[in-house]
């Protein structure tokens, strides 16, 4: 069964779909203090026990300190529910920023959606 | 969501649409609280204060909110502002108060000033580029996330006597194109060079000032290139709680706090300690003609040492002097260092011009300076190394007399000068050398060698390569007519001033560098070296390169290959020191046999074994360490014998006899061609002749005695 939703708040669009048992969240825009709040409201309830989630950041051009912290809290929330989370579409600049600020190591970062799907253990 | 909300986290007041409430005085600065930001700032002499908020990079204030009088607690103005998009806010303050320059009161509400407790400062987000050109208020406070996942970070807690300190300039370490790092000149780039530090064998980096400073504060230009000179070294802080944004690859995003903490986390993972060089003796506001950035506008009379007619004492040589023993400033300094220790997991502090920290508000030296005592006893700083540069620019010189409370170590410039004299072949130095080799018991009788930070080079003065290549300073590029920098360098250029093709001179220079490296690493006390000495970095004779943000000061990484010989020698000597606890005693050597080995812990020799020549004309010396005494007998070590022949002629040195089961092996001989100039520790060569050894003029030989 697939379900999807989409919303816009300030300068971010949030598109949530279900694909093969994986919740794929695609963001478009900047992830900062205010947009993180909106994403948190929409995405956190979608984290299920043993769930699989992919954050598609290919249309995210900028992540602030707040955005990085939100992602980490999402990762922890997922882990607390025994779930898996992978990131895809992380731009080289955002990836470098995450690495030098110490956030990268917490995540599974995949170069393609296919890799991300298998990384979170999607049924093929 | 199930947590009970505080009953005092709602707005109680309103100003022009902004919701606020009385704040809490502690902590000082700008702090995130539920729903908003708590702003707290103190000023003893102000009569009123206004918080000025800007949108990030905004030219004009977003709003100016006066602190209601009822929000004031003592001399502290505290206020919570709600619903701030704090990642995109910058802030400052205006103060009203007396204008009476002769009494040091300089309040001017026309000015916006920076919070002394700002945890991050905008304005120079990228090195050398003003964030807002020509801004009236260029250096602004930013609000940071202070949460950081240190995971299981533990301070390495390396015993002081086991440290090998590497003094590093953050930008200069990787800025040169040869570094090959992704983000040259940054905290992040240092991580990429950790393998180099590990290979070299150092276990502590001492970072030259990383608190925010204004690199654009200098007006002069390089006489050759016409380019404006910049303050590259950074001994001119404008905010003591903020790491320099321009040293961070993420400075332009305001993430320098996380980037620096991540660097420290990685250094600690690799068992490398981090010491900060802190410049708490003056600020970048200069004298009466300098810019008003922060302290002058917040509370001039409290923060600065003033003459009776309200002018600035200049014990720093930089225009002003921080009033460190005023109780308010003393607490501010304590807050600052506690902040770095607790929030950044810093392992130690080196205090620039530390004698200033012992002066009272009139500039007079104090018998038992309260600030020095407070730092020594502070519970948060209890395991931090405390290192004093125990002099200032106002005539105080306290090496050997700094008020230590059994905690403070000192930069030992007597070590530097004695070694430089002996190295260049001056007569009459042998007796002094014996004291320096022992960790200066004459200066630190009650402390032990751990009070002595031994160095031959530092950022001030020549690099090691220049110490053996120059006798004159060549600071013309500093545009001060070569008047700046020390004139008294105790160097020897080996027969030619500056670069030469002469192979004999160059061979002698390499040998002299190796001699110096041995003297540094084979002495009791704590060795410190300067970034780049391991590859023969040269500043072309500039001994005061504070304003040279270019190839003169930057580390040239291609020299790792072109000067591989020096690098290998240095790393083997560091490896030797780390392998031999006899070189790293925490208590003073006595010259007696305390463990019944048959040998004194240290003994002196000359051309004849057991016959030292400490006369005025002597230029030869040798010493032997008995390994059974190492670490007060707890870590038995091998015998070590070192000859330092600084005479120009070759001499034969009779070797002290060893117990019958032992023989002498050669670790180092600075006159030998690589790889026999220094072997890898453990790979020393058995000497065929166990009775005596020929030591070439101006060279050092190091032997180990072990069963064989």
XYZ file of C-alpha atoms in Angstrom, chain A residues 31-34 36-37 40 62-69 72 76 92-103 105-106, chain B residues 32 56 84-88 145-149 151 182-183 188 191 249-250 252-255 258-260 262-263 265-266 269:
62
model
C 16.701 22.983 6.261
C 17.111 25.472 9.117
C 15.486 26.307 12.458
C 12.012 27.083 11.189
C 13.180 21.844 10.667
C 10.202 22.387 12.898
C 9.757 17.347 12.437
C 21.555 24.404 2.505
C 21.433 22.880 5.971
C 22.050 25.066 8.985
C 23.290 23.945 12.416
C 19.646 23.485 13.385
C 19.057 21.367 10.298
C 21.996 19.129 11.129
C 20.744 18.702 14.670
C 20.569 13.704 14.102
C 18.161 8.821 17.106
C 29.255 17.430 -1.833
C 29.170 20.733 0.000
C 26.641 19.574 2.568
C 28.519 16.332 2.948
C 31.772 18.199 3.656
C 29.975 20.429 6.147
C 28.574 17.388 7.915
C 31.971 15.771 7.998
C 33.875 18.683 9.485
C 31.193 19.424 12.064
C 31.137 15.824 13.206
C 27.661 14.878 12.017
C 29.632 9.627 11.058
C 26.186 9.084 12.526
C 19.033 29.397 24.673
C 22.165 38.273 9.970
C 13.822 34.698 17.927
C 15.068 33.027 14.768
C 18.329 32.897 16.612
C 20.375 31.286 13.828
C 19.711 34.383 11.775
C 24.237 25.686 19.673
C 26.252 24.594 22.657
C 25.076 20.999 22.429
C 27.652 18.668 20.953
C 27.943 14.919 21.006
C 30.478 10.540 22.525
C 40.510 20.096 0.929
C 40.042 23.260 2.990
C 39.041 20.870 9.492
C 42.387 16.634 10.944
C 35.778 25.995 6.667
C 32.214 26.336 7.979
C 30.677 31.288 6.569
C 27.782 29.179 7.902
C 28.510 30.066 11.510
C 29.454 26.488 12.401
C 31.114 22.450 15.929
C 34.084 22.344 13.579
C 36.592 23.110 16.322
C 35.098 17.964 16.102
C 38.796 18.641 15.535
C 37.470 15.106 19.404
C 39.652 13.620 16.629
C 40.973 9.987 19.648
